[in-house]
Tab-separated table of C-alpha atoms and ligand atoms in Angstrom:
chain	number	residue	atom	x	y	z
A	7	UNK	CA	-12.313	-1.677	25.500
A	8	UNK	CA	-8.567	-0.534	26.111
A	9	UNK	CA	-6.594	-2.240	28.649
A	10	UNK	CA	-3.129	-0.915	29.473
A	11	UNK	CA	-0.663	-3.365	30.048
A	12	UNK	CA	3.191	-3.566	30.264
A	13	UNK	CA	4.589	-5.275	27.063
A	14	UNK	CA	8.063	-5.961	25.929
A	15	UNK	CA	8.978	-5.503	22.691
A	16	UNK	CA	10.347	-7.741	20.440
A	17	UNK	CA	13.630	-6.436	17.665
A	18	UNK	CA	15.291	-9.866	16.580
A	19	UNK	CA	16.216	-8.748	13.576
A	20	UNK	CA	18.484	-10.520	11.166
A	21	UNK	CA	19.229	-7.330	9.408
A	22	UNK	CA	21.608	-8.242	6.374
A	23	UNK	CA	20.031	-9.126	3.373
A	24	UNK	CA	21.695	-12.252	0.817
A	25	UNK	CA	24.677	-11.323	-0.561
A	26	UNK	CA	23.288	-10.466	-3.563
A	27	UNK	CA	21.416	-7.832	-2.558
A	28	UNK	CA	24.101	-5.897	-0.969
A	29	UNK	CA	25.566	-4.801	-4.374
A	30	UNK	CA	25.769	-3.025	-6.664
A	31	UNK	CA	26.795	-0.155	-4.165
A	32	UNK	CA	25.520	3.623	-3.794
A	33	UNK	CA	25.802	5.533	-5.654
A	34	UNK	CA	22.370	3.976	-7.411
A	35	UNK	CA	20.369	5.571	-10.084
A	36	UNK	CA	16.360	6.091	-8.647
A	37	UNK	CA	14.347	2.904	-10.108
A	38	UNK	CA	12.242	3.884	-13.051
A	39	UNK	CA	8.879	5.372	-12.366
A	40	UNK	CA	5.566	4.559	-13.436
A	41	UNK	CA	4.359	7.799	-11.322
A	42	UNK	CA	4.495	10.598	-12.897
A	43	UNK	CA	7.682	11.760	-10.995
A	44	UNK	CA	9.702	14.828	-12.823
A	45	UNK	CA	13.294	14.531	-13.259
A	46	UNK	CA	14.026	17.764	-11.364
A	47	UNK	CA	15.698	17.438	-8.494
A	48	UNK	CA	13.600	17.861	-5.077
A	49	UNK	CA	10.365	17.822	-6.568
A	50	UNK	CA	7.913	15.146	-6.707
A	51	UNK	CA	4.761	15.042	-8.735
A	52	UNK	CA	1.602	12.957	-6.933
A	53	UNK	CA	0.324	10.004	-8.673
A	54	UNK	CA	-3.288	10.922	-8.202
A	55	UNK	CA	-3.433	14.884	-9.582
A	56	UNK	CA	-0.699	16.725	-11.621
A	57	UNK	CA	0.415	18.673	-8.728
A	58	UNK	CA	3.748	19.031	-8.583
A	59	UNK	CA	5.472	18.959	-5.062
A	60	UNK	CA	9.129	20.525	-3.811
A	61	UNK	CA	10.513	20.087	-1.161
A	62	UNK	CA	10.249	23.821	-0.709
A	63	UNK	CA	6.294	22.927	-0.863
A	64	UNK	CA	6.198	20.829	3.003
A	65	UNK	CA	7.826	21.711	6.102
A	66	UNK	CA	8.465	19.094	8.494
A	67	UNK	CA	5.736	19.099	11.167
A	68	UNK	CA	7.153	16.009	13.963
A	69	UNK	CA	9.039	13.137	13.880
A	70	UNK	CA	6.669	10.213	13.213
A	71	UNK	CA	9.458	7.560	14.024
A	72	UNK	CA	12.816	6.158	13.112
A	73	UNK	CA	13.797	3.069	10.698
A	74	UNK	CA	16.851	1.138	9.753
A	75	UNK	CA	18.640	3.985	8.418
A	76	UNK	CA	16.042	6.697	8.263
A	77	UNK	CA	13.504	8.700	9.890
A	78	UNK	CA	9.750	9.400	8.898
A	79	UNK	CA	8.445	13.094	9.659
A	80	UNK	CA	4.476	13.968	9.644
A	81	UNK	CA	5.194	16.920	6.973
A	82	UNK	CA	2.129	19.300	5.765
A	83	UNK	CA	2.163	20.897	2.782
A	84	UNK	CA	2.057	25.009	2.969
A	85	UNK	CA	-0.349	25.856	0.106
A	86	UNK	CA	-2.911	23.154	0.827
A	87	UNK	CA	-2.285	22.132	4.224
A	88	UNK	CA	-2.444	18.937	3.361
A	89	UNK	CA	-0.428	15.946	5.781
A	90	UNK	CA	2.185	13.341	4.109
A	91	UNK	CA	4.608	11.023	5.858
A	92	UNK	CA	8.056	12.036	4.901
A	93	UNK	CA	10.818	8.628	4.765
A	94	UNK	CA	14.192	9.945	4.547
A	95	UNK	CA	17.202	7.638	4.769
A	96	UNK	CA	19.864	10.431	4.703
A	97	UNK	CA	22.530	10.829	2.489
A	98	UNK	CA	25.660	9.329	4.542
A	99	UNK	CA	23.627	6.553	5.718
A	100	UNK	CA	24.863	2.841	5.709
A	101	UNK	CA	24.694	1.889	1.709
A	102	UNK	CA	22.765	-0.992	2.687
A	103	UNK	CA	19.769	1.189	3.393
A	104	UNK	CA	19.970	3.329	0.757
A	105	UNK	CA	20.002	-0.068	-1.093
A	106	UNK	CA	16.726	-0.612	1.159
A	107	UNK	CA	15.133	2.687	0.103
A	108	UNK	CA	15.779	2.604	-3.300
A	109	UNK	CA	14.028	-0.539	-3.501
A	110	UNK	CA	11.262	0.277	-1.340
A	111	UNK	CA	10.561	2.850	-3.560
A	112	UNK	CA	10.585	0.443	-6.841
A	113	UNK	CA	8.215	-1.869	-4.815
A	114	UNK	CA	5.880	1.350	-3.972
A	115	UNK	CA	5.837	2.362	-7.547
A	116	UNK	CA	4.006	-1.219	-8.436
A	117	UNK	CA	1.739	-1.011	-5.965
A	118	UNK	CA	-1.810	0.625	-6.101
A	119	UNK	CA	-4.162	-0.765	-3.711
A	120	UNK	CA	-5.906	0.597	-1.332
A	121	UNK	CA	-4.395	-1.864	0.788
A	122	UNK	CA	-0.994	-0.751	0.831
A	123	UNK	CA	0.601	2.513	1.987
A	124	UNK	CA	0.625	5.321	-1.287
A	125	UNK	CA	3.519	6.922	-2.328
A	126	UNK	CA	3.122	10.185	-3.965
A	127	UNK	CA	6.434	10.174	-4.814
A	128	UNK	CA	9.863	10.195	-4.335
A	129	UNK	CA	12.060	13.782	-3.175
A	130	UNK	CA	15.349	12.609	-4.837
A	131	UNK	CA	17.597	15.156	-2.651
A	132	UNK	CA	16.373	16.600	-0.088
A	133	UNK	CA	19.699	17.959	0.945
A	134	UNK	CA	21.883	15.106	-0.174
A	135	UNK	CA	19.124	12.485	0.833
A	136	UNK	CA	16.608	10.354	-0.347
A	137	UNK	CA	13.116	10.909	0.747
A	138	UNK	CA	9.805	9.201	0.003
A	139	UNK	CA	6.277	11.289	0.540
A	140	UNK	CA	3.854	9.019	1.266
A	141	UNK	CA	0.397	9.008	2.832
A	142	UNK	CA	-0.117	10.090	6.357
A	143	UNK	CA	-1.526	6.916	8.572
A	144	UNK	CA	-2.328	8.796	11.669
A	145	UNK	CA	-3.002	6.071	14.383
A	146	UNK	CA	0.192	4.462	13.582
A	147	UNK	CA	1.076	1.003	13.635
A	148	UNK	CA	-0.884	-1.714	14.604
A	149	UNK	CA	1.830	-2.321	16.840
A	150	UNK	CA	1.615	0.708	18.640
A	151	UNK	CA	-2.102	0.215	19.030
A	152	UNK	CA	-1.610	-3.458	21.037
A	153	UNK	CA	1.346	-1.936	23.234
A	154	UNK	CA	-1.085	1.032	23.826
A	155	UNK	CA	-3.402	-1.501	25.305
A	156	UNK	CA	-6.028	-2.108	22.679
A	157	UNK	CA	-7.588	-5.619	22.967
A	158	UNK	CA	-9.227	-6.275	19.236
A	159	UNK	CA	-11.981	-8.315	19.235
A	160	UNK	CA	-12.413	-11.275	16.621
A	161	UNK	CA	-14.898	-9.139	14.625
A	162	UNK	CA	-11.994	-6.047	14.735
A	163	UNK	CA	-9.465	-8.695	13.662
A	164	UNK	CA	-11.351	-10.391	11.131
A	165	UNK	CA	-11.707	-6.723	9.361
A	166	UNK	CA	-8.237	-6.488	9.643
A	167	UNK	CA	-7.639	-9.574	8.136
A	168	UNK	CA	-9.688	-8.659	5.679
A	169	UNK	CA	-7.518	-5.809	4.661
A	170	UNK	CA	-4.177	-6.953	4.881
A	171	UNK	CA	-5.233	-10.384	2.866
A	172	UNK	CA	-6.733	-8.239	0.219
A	173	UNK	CA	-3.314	-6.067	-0.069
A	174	UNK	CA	-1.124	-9.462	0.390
A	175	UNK	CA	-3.211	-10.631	-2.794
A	176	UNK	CA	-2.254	-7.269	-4.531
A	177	UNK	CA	1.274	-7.727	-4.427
A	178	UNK	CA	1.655	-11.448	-4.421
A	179	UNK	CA	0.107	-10.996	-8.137
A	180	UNK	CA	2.638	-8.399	-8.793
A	181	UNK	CA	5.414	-11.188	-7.566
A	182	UNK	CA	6.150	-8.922	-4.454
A	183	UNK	CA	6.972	-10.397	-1.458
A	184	UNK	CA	7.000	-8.500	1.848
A	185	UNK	CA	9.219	-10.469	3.838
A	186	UNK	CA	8.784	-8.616	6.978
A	187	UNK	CA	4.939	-8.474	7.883
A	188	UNK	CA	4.123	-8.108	11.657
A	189	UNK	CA	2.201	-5.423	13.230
A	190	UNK	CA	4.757	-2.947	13.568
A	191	UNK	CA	4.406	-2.733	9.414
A	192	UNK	CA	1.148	-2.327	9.225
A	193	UNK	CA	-0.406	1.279	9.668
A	194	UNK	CA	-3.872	2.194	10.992
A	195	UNK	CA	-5.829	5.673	10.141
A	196	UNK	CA	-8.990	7.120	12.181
A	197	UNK	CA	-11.667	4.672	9.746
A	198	UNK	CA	-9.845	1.428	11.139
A	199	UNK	CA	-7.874	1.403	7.761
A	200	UNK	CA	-5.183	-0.920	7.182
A	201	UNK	CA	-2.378	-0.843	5.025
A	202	UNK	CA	0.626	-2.893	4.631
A	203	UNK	CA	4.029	-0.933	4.917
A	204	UNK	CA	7.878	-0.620	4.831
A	205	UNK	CA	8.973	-2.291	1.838
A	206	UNK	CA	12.903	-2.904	2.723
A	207	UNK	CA	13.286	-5.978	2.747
A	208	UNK	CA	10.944	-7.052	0.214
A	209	UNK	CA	11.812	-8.886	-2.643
A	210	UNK	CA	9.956	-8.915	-6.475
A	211	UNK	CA	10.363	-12.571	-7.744
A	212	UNK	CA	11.373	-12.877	-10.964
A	213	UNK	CA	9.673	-16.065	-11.904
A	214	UNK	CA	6.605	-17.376	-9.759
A	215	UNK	CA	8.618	-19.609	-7.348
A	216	UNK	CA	12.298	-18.305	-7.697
A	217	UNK	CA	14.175	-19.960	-4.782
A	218	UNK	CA	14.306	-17.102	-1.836
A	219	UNK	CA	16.468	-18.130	0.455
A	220	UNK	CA	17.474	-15.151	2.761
A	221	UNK	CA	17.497	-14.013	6.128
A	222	UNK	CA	15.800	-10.920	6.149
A	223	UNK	CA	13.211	-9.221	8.095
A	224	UNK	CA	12.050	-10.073	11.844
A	225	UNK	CA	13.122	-13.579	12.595
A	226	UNK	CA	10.086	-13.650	15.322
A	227	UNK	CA	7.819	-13.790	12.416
A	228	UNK	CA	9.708	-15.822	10.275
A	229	UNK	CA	8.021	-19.287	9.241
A	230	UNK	CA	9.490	-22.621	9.788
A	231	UNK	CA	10.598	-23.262	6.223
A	232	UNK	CA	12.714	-19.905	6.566
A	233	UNK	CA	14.813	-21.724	8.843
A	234	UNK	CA	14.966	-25.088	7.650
A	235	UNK	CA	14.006	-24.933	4.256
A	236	UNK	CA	14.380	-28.872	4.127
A	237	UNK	CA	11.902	-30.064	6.243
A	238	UNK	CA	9.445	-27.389	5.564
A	239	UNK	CA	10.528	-25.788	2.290
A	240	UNK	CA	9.751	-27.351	-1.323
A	241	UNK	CA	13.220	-28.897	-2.527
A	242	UNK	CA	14.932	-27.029	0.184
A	243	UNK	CA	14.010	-23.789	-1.064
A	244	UNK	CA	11.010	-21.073	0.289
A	245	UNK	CA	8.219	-20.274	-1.053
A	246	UNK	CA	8.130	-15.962	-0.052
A	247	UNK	CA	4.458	-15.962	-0.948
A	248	UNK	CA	3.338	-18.753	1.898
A	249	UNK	CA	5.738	-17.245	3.886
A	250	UNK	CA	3.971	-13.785	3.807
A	251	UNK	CA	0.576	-16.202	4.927
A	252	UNK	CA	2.617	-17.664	8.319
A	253	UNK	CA	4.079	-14.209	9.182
A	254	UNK	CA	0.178	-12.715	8.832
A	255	UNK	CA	-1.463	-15.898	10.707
A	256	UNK	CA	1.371	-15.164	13.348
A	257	UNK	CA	0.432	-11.111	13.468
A	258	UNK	CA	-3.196	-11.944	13.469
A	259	UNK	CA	-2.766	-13.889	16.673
A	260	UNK	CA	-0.869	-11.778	18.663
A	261	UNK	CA	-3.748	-8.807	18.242
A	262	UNK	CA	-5.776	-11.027	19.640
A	263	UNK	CA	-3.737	-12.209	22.113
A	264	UNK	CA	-2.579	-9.215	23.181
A	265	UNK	CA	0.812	-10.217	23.124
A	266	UNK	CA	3.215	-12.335	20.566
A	267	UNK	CA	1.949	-15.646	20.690
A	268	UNK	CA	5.201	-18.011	20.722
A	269	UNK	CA	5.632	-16.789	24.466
A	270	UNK	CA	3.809	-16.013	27.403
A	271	UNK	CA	3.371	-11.622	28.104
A	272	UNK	CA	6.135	-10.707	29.536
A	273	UNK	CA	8.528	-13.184	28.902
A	274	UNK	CA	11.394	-12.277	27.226
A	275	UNK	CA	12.333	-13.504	23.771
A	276	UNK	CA	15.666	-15.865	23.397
A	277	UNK	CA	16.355	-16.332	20.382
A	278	UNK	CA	17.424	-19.937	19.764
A	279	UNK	CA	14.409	-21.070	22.199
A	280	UNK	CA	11.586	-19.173	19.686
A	281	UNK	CA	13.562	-20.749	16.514
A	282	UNK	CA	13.033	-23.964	18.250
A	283	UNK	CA	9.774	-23.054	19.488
A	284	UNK	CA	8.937	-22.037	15.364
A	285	UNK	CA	10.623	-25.223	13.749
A	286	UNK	CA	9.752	-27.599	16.192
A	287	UNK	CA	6.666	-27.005	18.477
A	288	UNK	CA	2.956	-26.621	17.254
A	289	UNK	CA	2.126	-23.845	16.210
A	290	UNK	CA	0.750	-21.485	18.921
A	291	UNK	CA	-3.166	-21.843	18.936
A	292	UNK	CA	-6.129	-19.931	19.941
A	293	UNK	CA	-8.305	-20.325	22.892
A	294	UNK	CA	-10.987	-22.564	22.885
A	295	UNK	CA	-13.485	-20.350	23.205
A	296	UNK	CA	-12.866	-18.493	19.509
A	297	UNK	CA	-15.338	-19.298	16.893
A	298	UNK	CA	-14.560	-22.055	14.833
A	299	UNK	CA	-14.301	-19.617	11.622
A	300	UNK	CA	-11.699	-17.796	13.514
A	301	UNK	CA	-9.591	-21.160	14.681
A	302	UNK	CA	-9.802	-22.715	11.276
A	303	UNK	CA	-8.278	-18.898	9.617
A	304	UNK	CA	-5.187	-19.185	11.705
A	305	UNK	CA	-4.883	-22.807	11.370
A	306	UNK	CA	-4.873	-22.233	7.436
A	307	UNK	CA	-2.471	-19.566	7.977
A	308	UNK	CA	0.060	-21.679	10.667
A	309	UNK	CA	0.389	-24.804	8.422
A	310	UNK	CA	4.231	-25.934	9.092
A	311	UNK	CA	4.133	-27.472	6.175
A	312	UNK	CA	4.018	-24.683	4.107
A	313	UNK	CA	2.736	-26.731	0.552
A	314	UNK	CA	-0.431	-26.494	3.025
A	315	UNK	CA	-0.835	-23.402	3.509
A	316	UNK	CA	-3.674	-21.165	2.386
A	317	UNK	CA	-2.584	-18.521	-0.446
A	318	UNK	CA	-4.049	-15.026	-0.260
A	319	UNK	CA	-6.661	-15.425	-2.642
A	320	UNK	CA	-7.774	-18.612	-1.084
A	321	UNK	CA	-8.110	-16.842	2.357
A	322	UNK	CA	-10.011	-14.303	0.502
A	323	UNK	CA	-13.002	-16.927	0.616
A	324	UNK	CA	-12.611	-18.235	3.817
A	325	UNK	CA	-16.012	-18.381	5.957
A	326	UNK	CA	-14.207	-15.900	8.406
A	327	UNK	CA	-14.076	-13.390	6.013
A	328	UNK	CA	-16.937	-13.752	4.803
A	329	UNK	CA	-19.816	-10.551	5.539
A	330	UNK	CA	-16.692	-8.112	6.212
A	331	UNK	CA	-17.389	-5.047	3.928
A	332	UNK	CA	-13.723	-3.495	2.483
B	18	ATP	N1	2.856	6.552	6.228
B	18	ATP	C1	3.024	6.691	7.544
B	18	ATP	N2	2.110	7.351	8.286
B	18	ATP	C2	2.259	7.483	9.621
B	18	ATP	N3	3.315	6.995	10.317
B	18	ATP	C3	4.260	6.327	9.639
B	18	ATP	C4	4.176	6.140	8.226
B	18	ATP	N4	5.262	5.416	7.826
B	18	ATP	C5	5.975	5.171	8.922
B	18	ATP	N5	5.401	5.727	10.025
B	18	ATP	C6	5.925	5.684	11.407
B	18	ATP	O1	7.328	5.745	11.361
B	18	ATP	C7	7.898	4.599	12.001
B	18	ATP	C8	9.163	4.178	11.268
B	18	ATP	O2	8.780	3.612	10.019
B	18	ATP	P1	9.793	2.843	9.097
B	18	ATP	O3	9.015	2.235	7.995
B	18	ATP	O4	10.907	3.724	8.712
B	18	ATP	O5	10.498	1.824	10.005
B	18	ATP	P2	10.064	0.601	10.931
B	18	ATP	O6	9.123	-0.305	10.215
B	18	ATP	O7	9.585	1.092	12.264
B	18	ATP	O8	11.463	-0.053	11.169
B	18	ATP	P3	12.374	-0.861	10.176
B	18	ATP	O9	12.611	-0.041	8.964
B	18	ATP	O10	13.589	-1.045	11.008
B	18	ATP	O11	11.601	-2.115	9.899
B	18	ATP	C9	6.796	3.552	12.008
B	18	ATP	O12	6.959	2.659	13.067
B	18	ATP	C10	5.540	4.407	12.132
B	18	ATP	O13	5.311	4.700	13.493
């Protein structure tokens, strides 16, 4: 059942990543590959086959959307008509998102799940920019879908669920976190398919719990211990991993809700109100007429505390997920 409804949407971003992570500047050498990339310039080779693709192979098709820094085209390939998305942060952009790119594409390169968006490679100048061909999601974001007016049912979200734990559990054992999941970063394709995307502000821990302490991604989504590490946190640091869990128990909600769940449709976000609303409220709850499955998934996804909450792989056997067929 659709509904169309008038929603706001939410962009409180805290967009500068830790110090740290700001240097060194561009000019950066392109992370090493573990595709099967060629060192020429503007040509790509897929992971999957041992096609090799130019840029003088694809011709941009539409604009799919625009990113911090960059734009994604739909692009089709001449010879086989096949359809990529195209991410290009362009060559005089802000360092910081070339920065955000570069490691996006790092992150990609780990990654091989069906869960999480495929790159077939990386265009390292397409006319002075940097451009990443990746697979073509053509419903878009989940985001897209709720502001469109879907209402998803507890089976459709549970199948969801399903899919984004399974790809959370994929890079959590690669020591990836996303740091910025919410519905807007996760794309949808004609067979319901989910996969987790945009890897900019994600981070790839170099020991299990490395302290993580920075204010990246969407704060809207951010759990309580990302803001007060103390009361939440474990020795006043974050654990990225749980965090991941709140920011999905948080995106899980609001497909069901219809809208994000820290504040009633319509009402505009403020800020310091949601960070209060996040650190020291309850965490927003389903109604009571969800099954209990459903009510105890998001409950072991919202723990404040976040010692308590559910990892990926736990979630993985919870009761609500149980019967859902990848
Ligand atoms: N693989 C893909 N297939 C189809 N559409 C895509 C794909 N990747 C991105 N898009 C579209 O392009 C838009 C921009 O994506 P991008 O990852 O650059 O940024 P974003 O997540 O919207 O914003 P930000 O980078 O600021 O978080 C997305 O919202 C989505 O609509």
């Amino acid at each position: 059942m659709a509904l169309v409804k008038d929603r706001r949407q939410l962009n409180l971003r805290l967009p500068l990543p830790e110090h740290s992570e700001r240097r060194p500047r561009f000019p950066l050498p392109l992370p090493p590959s573990s595709l099967s990339t060629t060192a020429t310039t503007n040509t790509t080779t897929t992971a999957s086959t041992t096609t090799t693709i130019t840029a003088a192979d694809i011709e941009k098709v539409q604009v799919l959307g625009h990113g911090n820094g960059g734009t994604v085209y739909k692009v089709r390939h001449k010879r086989t008509s096949a359809t990529y998305a195209l991410k290009v942060v362009h060559g005089d952009s802000d360092p910081v998102n070339r920065r955000q790119i570069l490691s996006e594409i790092s992150i990609l390169r780990r990654t091989d799940s069906p869960y999480v968006v495929k790159c077939h490679g990386v265009l390292e100048k397409w006319g002075g920019d940097i451009a990443i061909l990746m697979e073509f999601m053509d419903k878009g974001t989940l985001e897209s879908l709720v502001k469109s007016g879907v209402l998803f049912s507890e089976q459709m979200v549970a199948k969801i669920a399903y899919q984004v734990v399974q790809g959370l559990e994929h890079l959590h054992a690669r020591k990836i976190i996303h740091r910025d999941l919410k519905p807007s970063n996760l794309l949808v394709n004609e067979q319901m398919q989910v996969k987790i995307a945009d890897f900019g502000v994600s981070k790839i821990m170099c020991r299990t719990l490395d302290p993580c302490n920075s204010y990246v991604g969407t704060c809207a989504y951010m759990s309580p211990e990302r803001f007060d590490p103390d009361t939440y946190g474990n020795d006043g640091t974050y654990n990225g991993y749980a965090s991941d869990i709140w920011s999905l128990g948080l995106t899980l909600l609001e497909l069901y809700m219809g809208h994000f769940p820290y504040l009633p449709e319509g009402q505009r976000p403020d800020w310091a109100t949601l960070m209060c609303a996040i650190c020291f409220g309850e965490p927003p709850s389903l109604p009571e007429y969800v099954s209990k499955e459903f009510r105890s998934f998001i409950g072991c996804c919202l723990q404040k505390d976040s010692s308590k909450r559910w990892t990926a792989t736990q979630l993985l056997s919870h009761p609500f997920l149980q019967n859902i067929k990848g």
